[in-house]
Coordinates of C-alpha atoms in Angstrom, one line a residue:
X1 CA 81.2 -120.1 -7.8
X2 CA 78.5 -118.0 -9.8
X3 CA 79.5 -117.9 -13.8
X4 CA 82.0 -120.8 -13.2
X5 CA 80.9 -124.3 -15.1
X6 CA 80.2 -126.8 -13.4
X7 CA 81.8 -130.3 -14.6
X8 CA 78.8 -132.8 -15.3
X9 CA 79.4 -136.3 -13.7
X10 CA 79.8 -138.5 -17.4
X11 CA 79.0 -141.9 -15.6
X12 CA 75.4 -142.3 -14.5
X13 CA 74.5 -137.9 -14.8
X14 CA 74.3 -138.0 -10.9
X15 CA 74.6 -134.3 -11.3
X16 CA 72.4 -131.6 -10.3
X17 CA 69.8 -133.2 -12.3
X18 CA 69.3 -136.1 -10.1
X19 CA 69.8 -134.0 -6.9
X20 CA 66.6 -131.7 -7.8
X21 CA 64.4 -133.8 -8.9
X22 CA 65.2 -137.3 -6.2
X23 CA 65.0 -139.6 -9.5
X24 CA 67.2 -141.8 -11.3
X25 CA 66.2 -141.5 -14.9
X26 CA 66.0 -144.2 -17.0
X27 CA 68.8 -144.8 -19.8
X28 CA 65.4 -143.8 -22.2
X29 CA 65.6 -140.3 -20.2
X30 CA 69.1 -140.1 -20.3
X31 CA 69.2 -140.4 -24.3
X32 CA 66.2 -138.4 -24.7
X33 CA 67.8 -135.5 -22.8
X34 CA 70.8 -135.2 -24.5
X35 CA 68.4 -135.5 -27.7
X36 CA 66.5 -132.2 -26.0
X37 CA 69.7 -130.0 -25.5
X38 CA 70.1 -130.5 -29.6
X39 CA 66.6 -129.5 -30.1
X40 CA 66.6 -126.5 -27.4
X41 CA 69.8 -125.0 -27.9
X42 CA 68.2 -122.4 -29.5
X43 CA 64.4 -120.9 -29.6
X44 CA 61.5 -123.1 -30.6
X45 CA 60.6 -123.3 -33.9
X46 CA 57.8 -121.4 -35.4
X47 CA 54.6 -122.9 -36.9
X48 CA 54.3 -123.9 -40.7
X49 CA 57.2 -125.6 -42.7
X50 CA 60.2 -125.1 -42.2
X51 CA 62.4 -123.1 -44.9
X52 CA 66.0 -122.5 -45.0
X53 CA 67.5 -119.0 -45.0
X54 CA 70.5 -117.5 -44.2
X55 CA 69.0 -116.5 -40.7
X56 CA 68.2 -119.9 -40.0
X57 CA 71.5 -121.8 -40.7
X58 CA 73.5 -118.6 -38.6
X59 CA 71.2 -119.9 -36.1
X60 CA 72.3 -123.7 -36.2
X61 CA 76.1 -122.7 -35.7
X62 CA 74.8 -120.5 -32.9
X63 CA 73.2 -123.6 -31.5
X64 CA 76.2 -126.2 -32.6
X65 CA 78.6 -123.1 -31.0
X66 CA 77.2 -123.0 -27.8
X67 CA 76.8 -127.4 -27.8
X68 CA 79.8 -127.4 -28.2
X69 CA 81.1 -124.6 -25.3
X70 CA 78.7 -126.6 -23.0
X71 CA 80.7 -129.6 -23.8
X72 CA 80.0 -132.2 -20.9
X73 CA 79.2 -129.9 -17.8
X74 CA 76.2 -128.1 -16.4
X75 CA 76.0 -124.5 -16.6
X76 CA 75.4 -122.3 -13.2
X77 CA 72.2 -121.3 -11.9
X78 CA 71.0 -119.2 -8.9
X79 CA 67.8 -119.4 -7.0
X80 CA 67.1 -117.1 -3.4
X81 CA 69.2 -119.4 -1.8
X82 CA 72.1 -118.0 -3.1
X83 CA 73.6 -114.7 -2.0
X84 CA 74.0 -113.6 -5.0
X85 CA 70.6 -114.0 -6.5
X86 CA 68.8 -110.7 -6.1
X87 CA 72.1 -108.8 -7.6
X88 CA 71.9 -111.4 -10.4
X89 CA 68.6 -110.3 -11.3
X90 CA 68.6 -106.7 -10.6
X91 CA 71.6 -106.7 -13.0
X92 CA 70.9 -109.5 -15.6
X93 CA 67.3 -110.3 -15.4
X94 CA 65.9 -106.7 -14.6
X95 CA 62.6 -106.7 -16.8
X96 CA 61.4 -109.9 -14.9
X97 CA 59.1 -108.5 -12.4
X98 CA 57.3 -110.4 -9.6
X99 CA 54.3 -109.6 -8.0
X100 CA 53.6 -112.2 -4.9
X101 CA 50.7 -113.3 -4.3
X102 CA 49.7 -110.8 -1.2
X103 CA 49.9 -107.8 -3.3
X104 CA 47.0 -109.1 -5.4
X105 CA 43.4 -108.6 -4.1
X106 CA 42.0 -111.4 -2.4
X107 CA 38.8 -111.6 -4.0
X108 CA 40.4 -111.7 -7.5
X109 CA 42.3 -114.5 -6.0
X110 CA 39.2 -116.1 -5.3
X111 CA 37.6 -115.5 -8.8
X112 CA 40.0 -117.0 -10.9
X113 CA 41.0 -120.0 -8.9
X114 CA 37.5 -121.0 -9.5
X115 CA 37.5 -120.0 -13.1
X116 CA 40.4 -122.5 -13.2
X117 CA 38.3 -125.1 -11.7
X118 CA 35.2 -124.6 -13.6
X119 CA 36.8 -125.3 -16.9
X120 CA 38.5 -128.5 -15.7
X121 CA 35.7 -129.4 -14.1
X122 CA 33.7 -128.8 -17.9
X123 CA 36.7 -130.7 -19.9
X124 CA 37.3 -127.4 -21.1
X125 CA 41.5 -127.8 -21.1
X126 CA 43.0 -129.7 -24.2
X127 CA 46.2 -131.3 -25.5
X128 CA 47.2 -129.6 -28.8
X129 CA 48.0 -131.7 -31.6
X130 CA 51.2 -129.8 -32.7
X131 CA 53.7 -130.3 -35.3
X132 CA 57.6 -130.1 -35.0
X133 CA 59.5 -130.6 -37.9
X134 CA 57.3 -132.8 -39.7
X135 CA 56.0 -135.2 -36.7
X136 CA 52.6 -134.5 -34.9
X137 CA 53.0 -133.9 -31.1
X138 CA 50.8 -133.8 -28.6
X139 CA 51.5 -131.1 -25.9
X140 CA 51.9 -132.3 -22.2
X141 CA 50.3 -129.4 -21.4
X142 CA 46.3 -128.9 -21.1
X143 CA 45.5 -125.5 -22.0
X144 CA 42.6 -123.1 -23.8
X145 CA 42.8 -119.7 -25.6
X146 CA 40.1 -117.3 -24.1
X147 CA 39.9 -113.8 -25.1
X148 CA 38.6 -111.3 -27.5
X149 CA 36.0 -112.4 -30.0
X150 CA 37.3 -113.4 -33.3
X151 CA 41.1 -113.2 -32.1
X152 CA 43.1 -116.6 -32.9
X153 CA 46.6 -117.7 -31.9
X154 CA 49.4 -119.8 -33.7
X155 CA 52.2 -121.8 -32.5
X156 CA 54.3 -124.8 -34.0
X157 CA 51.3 -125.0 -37.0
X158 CA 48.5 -124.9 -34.6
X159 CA 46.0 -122.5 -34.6
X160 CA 44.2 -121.6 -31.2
X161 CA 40.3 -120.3 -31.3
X162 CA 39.9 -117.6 -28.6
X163 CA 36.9 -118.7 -26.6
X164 CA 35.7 -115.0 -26.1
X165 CA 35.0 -113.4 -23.5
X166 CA 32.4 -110.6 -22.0
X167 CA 33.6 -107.8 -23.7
X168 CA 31.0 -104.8 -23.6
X169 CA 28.6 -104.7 -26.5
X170 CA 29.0 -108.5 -27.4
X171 CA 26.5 -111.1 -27.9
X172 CA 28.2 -114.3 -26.6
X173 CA 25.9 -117.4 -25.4
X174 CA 28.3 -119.5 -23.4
X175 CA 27.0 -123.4 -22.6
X176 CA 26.3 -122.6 -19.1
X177 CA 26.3 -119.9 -16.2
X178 CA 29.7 -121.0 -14.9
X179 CA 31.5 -120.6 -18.1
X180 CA 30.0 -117.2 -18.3
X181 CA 31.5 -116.0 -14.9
X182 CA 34.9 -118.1 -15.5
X183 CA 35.0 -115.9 -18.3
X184 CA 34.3 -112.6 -17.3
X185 CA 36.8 -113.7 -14.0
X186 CA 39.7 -114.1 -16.4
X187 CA 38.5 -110.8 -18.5
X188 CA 38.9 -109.1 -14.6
X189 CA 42.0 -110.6 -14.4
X190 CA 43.5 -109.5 -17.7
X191 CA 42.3 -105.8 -16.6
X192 CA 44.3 -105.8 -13.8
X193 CA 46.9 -107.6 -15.2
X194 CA 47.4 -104.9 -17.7
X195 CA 47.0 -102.2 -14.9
X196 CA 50.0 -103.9 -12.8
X197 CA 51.9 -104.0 -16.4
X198 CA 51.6 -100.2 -16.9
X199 CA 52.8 -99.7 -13.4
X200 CA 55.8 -101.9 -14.2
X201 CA 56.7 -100.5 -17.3
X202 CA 57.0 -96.6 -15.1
X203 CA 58.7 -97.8 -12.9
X204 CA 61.2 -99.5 -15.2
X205 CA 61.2 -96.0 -17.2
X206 CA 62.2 -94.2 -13.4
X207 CA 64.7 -96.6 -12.9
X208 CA 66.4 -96.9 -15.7
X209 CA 66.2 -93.4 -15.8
X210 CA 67.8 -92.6 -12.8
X211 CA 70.9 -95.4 -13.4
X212 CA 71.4 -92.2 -16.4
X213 CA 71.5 -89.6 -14.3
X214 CA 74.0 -91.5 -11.3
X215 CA 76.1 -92.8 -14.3
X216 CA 76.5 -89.1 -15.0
X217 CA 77.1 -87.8 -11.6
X218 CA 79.8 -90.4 -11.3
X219 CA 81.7 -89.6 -14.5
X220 CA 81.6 -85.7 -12.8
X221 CA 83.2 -87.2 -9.4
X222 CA 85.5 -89.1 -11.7
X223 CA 86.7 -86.4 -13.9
X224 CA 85.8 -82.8 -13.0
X225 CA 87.9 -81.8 -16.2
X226 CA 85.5 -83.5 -18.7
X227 CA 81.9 -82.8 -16.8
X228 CA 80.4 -80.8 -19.1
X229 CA 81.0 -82.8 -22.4
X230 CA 81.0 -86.1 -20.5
X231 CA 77.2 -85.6 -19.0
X232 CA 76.4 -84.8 -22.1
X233 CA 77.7 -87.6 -23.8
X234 CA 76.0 -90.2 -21.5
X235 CA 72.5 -88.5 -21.6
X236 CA 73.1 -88.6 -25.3
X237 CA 73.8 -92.3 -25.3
X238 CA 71.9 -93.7 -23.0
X239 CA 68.8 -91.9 -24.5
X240 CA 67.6 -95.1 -26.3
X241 CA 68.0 -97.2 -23.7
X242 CA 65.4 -96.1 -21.3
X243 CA 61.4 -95.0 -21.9
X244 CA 61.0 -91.1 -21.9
X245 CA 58.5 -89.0 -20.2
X246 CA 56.9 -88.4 -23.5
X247 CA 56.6 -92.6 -24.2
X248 CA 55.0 -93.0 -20.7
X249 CA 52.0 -91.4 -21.8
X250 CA 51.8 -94.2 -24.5
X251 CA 52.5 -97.3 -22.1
X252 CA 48.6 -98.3 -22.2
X253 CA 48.6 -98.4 -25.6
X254 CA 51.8 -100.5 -26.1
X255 CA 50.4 -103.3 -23.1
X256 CA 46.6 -104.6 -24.0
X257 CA 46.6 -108.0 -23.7
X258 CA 43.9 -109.2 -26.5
X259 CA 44.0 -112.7 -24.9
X260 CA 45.4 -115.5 -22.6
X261 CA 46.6 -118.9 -23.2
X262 CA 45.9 -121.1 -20.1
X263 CA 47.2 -124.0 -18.7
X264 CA 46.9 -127.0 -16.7
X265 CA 49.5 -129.8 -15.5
X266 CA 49.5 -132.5 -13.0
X267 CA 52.9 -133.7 -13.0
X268 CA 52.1 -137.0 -10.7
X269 CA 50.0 -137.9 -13.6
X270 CA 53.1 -137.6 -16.3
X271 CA 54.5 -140.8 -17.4
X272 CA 57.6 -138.3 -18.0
X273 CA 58.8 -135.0 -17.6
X274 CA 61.7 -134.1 -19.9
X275 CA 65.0 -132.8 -17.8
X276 CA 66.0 -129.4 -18.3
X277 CA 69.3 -130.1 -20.5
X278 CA 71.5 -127.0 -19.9
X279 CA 71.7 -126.3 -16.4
X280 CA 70.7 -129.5 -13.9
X281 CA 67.0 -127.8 -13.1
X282 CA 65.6 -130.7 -13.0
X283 CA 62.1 -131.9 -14.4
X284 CA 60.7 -129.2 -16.9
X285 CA 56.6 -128.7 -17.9
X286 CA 57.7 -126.0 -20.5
X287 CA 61.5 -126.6 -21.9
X288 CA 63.5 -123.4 -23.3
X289 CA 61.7 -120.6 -25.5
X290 CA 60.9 -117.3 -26.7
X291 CA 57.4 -117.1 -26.9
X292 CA 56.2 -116.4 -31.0
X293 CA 53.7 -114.7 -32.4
X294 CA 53.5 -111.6 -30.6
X295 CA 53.6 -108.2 -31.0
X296 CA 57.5 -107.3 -30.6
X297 CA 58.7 -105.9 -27.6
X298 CA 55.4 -106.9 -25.7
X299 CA 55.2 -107.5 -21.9
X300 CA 53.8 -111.1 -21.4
X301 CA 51.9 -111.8 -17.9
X302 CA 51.7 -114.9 -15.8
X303 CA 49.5 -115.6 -12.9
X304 CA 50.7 -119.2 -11.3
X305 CA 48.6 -121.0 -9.2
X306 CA 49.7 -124.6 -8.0
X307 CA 46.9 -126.2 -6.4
X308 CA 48.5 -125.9 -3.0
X309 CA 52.1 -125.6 -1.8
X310 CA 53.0 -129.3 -1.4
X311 CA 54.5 -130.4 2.4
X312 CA 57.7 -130.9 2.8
X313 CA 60.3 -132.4 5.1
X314 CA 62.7 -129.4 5.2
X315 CA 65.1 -130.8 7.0
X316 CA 65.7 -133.2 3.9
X317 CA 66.5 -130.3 1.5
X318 CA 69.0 -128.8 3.8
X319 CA 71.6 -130.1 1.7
X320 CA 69.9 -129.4 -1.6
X321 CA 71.7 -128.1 -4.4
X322 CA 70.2 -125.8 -6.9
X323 CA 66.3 -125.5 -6.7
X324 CA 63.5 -126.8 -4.5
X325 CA 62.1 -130.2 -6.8
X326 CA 58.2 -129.7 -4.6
X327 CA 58.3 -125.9 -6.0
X328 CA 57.0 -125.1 -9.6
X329 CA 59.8 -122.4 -10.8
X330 CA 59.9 -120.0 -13.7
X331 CA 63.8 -120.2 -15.1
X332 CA 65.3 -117.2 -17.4
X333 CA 68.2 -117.3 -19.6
X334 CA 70.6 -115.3 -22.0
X335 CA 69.9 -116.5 -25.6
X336 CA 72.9 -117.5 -27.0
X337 CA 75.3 -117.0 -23.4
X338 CA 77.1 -119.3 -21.1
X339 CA 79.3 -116.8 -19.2
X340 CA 75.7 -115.0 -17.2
X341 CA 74.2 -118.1 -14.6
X342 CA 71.1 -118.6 -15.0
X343 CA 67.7 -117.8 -12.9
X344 CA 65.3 -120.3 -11.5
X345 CA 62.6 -118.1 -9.6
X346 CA 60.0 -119.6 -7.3
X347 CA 56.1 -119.3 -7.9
X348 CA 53.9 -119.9 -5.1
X349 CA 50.2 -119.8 -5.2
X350 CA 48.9 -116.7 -7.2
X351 CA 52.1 -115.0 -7.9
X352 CA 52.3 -112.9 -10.6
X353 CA 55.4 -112.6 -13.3
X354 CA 55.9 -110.2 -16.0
X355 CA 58.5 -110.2 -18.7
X356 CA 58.7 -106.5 -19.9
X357 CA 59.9 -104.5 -23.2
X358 CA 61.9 -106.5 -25.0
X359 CA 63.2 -109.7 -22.3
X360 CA 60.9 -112.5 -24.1
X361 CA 63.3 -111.4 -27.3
X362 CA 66.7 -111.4 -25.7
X363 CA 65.8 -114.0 -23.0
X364 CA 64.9 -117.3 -23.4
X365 CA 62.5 -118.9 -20.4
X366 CA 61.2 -122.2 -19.6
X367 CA 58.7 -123.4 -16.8
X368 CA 60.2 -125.9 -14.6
X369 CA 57.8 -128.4 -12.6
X370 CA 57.2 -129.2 -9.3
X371 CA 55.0 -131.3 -7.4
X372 CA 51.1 -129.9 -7.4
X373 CA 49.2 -129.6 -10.2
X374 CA 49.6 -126.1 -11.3
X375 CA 47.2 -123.8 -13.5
X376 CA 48.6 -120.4 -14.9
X377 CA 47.0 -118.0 -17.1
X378 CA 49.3 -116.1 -19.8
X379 CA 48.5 -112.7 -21.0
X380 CA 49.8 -111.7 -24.1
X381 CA 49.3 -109.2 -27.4
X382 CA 49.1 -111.7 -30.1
X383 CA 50.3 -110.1 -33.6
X384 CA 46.9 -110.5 -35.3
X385 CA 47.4 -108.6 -38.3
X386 CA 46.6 -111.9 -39.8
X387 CA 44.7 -113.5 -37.3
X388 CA 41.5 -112.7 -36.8
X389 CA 37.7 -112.7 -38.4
X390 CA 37.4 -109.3 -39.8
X391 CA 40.7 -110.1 -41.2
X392 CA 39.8 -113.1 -43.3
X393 CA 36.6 -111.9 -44.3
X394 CA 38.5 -109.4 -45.7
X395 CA 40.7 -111.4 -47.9
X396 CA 37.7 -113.8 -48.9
X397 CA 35.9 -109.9 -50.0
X398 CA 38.9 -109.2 -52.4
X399 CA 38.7 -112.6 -53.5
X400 CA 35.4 -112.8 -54.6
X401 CA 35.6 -109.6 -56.4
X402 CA 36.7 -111.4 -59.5
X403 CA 33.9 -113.4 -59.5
X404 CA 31.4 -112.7 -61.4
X405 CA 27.6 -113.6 -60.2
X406 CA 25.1 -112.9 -62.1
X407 CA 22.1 -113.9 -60.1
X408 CA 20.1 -113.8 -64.2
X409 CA 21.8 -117.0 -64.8
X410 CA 23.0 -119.9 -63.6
X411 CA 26.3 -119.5 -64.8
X412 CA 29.6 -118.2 -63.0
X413 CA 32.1 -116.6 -65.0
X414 CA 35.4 -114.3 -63.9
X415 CA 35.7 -110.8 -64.5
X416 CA 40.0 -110.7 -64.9
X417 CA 42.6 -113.5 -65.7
X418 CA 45.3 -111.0 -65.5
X419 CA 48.3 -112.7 -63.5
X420 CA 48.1 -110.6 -60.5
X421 CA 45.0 -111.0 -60.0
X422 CA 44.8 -114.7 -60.1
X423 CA 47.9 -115.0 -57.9
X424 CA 46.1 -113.2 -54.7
X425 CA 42.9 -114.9 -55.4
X426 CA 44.7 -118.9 -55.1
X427 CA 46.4 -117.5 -52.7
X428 CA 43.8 -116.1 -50.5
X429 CA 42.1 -119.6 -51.3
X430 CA 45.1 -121.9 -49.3
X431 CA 45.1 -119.4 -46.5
X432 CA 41.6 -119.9 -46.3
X433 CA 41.7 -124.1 -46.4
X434 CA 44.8 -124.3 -44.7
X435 CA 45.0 -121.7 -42.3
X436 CA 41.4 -121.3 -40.7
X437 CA 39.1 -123.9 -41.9
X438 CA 41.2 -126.9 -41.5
X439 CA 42.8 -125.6 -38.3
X440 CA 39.7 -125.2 -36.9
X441 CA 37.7 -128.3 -37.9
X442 CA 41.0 -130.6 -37.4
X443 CA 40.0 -129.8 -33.3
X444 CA 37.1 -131.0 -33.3
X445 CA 34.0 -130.1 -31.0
X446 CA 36.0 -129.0 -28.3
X447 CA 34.8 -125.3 -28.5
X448 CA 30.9 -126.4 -28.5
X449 CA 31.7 -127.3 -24.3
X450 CA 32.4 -123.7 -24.1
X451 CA 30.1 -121.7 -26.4
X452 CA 28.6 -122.1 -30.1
X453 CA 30.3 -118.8 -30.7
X454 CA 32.7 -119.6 -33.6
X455 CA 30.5 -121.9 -35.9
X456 CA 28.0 -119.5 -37.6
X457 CA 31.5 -117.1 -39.4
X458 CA 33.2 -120.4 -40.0
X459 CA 29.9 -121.9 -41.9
X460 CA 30.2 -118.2 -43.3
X461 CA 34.2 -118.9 -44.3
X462 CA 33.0 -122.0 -45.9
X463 CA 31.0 -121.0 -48.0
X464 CA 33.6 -118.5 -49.4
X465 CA 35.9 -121.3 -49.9
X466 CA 33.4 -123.0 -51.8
X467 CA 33.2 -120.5 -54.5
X468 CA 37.3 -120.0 -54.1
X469 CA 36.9 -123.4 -55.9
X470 CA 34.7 -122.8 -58.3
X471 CA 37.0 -119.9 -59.0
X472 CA 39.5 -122.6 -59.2
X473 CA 37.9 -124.4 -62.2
X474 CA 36.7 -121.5 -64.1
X475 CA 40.7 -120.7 -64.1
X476 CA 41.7 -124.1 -65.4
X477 CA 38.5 -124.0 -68.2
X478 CA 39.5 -120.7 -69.6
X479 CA 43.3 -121.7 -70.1
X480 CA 41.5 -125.1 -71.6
X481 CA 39.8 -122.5 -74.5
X482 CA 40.8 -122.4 -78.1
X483 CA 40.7 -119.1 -78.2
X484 CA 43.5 -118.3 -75.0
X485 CA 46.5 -117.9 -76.9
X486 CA 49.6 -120.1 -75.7
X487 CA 51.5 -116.7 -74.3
X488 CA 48.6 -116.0 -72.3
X489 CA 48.1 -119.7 -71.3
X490 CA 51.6 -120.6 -70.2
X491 CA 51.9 -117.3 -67.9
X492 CA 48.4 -118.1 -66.1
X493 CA 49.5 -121.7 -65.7
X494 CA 52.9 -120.6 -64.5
X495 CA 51.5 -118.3 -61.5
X496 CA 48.5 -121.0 -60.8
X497 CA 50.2 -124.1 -60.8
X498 CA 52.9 -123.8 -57.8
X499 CA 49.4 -122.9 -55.9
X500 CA 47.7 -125.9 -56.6
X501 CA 51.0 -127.8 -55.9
X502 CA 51.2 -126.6 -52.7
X503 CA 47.4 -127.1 -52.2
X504 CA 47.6 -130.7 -52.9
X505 CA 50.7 -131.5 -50.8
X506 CA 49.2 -129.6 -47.7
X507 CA 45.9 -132.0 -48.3
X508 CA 47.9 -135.3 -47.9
X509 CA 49.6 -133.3 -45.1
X510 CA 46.3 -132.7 -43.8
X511 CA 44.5 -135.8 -44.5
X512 CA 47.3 -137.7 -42.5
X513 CA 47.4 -135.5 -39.5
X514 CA 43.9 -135.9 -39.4
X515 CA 44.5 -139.6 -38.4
X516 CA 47.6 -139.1 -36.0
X517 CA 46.6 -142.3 -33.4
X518 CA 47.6 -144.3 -36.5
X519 CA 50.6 -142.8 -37.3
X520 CA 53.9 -143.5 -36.1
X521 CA 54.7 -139.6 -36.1
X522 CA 52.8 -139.3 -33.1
X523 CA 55.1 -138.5 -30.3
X524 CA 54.1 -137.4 -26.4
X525 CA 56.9 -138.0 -24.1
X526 CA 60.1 -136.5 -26.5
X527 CA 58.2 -133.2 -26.9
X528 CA 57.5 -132.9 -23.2
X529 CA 57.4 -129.4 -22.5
X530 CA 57.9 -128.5 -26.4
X531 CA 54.6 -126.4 -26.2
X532 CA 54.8 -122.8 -24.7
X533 CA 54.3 -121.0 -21.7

């Protein structure tokens, strides 16, 4: 019954798990799933080192809370099988919009399954080297960043390079003609992509609009004696719940998608798949998450293409329960909510999903696997406030202000030791190290199989950093002076040294992630699906 619980068996998790996916998991994939619904209770963790606040530790008792209303059964989950499916998502899952595969022009079809194919066939598609909670990981997941030039993207301390594409005006010399048109196929594809997103987002505004106006009409039907008042009431309520007129004219502007993260996965190939934890879904490519680092209440876009639908004996799945294993699905959540079942919606061959407004915040969604190999790209606005070029050739500019070069003579001296000042420089100087040039060079060559494009500004950032630590030492000479008083030297020293703290413990960090095959921290089959879709 839809919303009920569903007891989970306790001896041997012949469940719905096991029914999906036609595998007996090993006792190593038993304990490592019950290890994944403590990790995923919540949403994935963001990039960087973790730091404890009170948001974070109300978030552990949400996650221990709901562990422990789970206890030891599966939660419900529909799929189009089920009668009540469509009413589930019209009512639950409203902002997750699907665009089949028909409804998209053939000869953009055509385009970007070949794009796909091109870079695979280039060894363009990576595993990232990520980091969860202090362990390197790789991601199961191949994948690549392309979009506009000098745009980056971050997740679980990894930094992605946008391989950029054809945008009007630039100069971009790609290795060969066929990453050029692989390129420009995805650029065509993000276009229309943010087209169909506009569309989506109007006729969510109609919609939601028009549930206003019948919720009023039935308070009027309801009681005639309140009509006047009531309508105005709802109208008056319901006004921030729905996109006006005015706001449509300022949809485009809300949806540009600066880039998209693709990604490639043969699950045949996988040595393991982790199970989904919550629900019986069976074997997951992406496990449960919000997606980060985006611009907040952003519509995200998929197109999914699995190589080709796989064949199947039908008449075996008859007397299937809960989704089809051959079928790569998409599966939505409630964050934090076990009373609403769950959605597990199928993609076939170029379908298109969107999640609108604000459903990648109040929704958690993970990709669930099926048989093919499957490419997808992922259109998002990534918050770049503080992740592009122009934006860190800005901070190294206010850096180097306080340096002063006097091309007369050979000697560089600084202009200010006042406290501030100092402060933003050092600081300025980690983000430079930390979050750019070591991002980017701990990757290795894999941009030069796609274009040269990025190593001429990070020679440039270089450089900057170079005289960030000269700046450095000219700091630690003038505090070394006679003539700085001991007030002025123990308030420089007391703003500079947590900065060169930090500096040196993100070096050893560094050094040892930058020999991870070593390292016993290296972990592929417990994060599997850990990276985002």
């Amino acid at each position: 019954m839809p919303g009920a619980v569903v007891p989970r068996p306790r001896q041997g998790r012949q469940g719905a798990a096991e029914k999906t996916t036609g595998r007996q998991p090993s006792p190593v994939m038993v304990h490592r799933a019950g290890a994944a619904r403590m990790r995923d209770a919540g949403c994935m963790c963001g990039g960087g080192s973790m730091k404890r606040s009170a948001g974070e530790s109300e978030q552990q008792a949400k996650k221990q809370k709901l562990l422990e209303e789970i206890g030891e059964s599966w939660l419900p989950y529909l799929t189009p099988r089920d009668a009540e499916f469509y009413q589930l998502w019209k009512t639950k899952y409203s902002k997750l919009i699907l665009r089949t595969s028909d409804t998209v022009p053939k000869e953009l079809h055509q385009v970007v399954q070949d794009a796909f194919l091109t870079l695979q066939k280039h060894g363009c598609l990576f595993q990232d080297l990520i980091r969860i909670k202090g362990k390197d990981c790789l991601t199961p997941v191949s994948r690549i960043l392309i979009g506009n030039p000098g745009c980056t993207y971050k997740y679980l301390n990894t930094r992605l390079f946008t391989v950029p594409w054809p945008v009007e005006g630039s100069k971009i010399k790609y290795c060969n003609p066929e990453m050029f048109d692989a390129c420009k196929a995805l650029m065509k594809l993000n276009d229309y992509l943010y087209n169909e997103t506009v569309q989506a987002l109007k006729e969510q505004s109609l919609s939601e609009t028009k549930e206003t106006k019948d919720a009023a009409v039935t308070n009027k039907e309801q009681d005639f004696s309140t009509c006047v008042e009531g309508e105005r009431t709802i109208l008056e309520d319901q006004s921030s719940s729905y996109v006006p007129r005015t706001d449509c004219i300022n949809l485009k502007s809300k949806t540009p998608y600066n880039l998209t993260l693709l990604n490639y996965m043969d699950p045949l190939q996988m040595l393991y798949l982790k199970q989904e934890p919550y629900f019986g879904m069976g074997n997951m490519a992406v496990s449960w998450h919000h997606d980060e680092n985006l611009v907040e209440r952003s519509t995200v876009a998929v197109y999914s293409y699995s190589c080709k639908d796989p064949v199947i004996n039908r008449n075996q799945l008859q007397d299937l329960r809960g989704r089809d294993p051959a079928v790569w699905h998409v599966g939505l959540k409630i964050a934090w909510d076990i009373k609403t079942p769950g959605l597990a919606l199928p993609l076939h061959p170029g379908d298109c999903y969107f999640m609108l407004d604000d459903l990648n915040m109040t929704h958690q969604h993970c990709v669930l696997a099926g048989w093919p190999p499957r490419f997808s790209s992922t259109h998002r606005v990534a918050e770049c406030s503080r992740g592009t070029l122009d934006y860190i050739f800005r901070q190294c500019e206010t850096a180097l202000q306080n340096l002063q070069d006097d091309s007369e003579s050979v000697a560089l001296s600084l202009k200010s030791l006042e406290v501030t000042i100092v402060k933003e420089v050092e600081g300025i100087h980690n983000e430079v190290e930390f979050e750019w040039l070591r991002q980017f060079w701990f990757q290795g060559k894999r941009y030069r199989k796609c274009t040269d494009w990025w190593f001429e500004p990070m020679a440039k950032l270089e450089e900057f950093w170079k005289k960030m630590e000269i700046m450095t030492s000219l700091v630690l000479s003038e505090v070394g002076k006679e003539e700085c008083t001991m007030e002025q030297r123990n308030e420089i020293v007391s703003c500079f040294l947590p900065f060169l703290t930090e500096r040196q413990e993100l070096r050893k960090e560094w050094t040892a992630r930058n020999n991870p095959i070593s390292s016993h921290s290296l972990h592929t089959s417990v994060i599997a699906g850990r990276a985002e879709e």
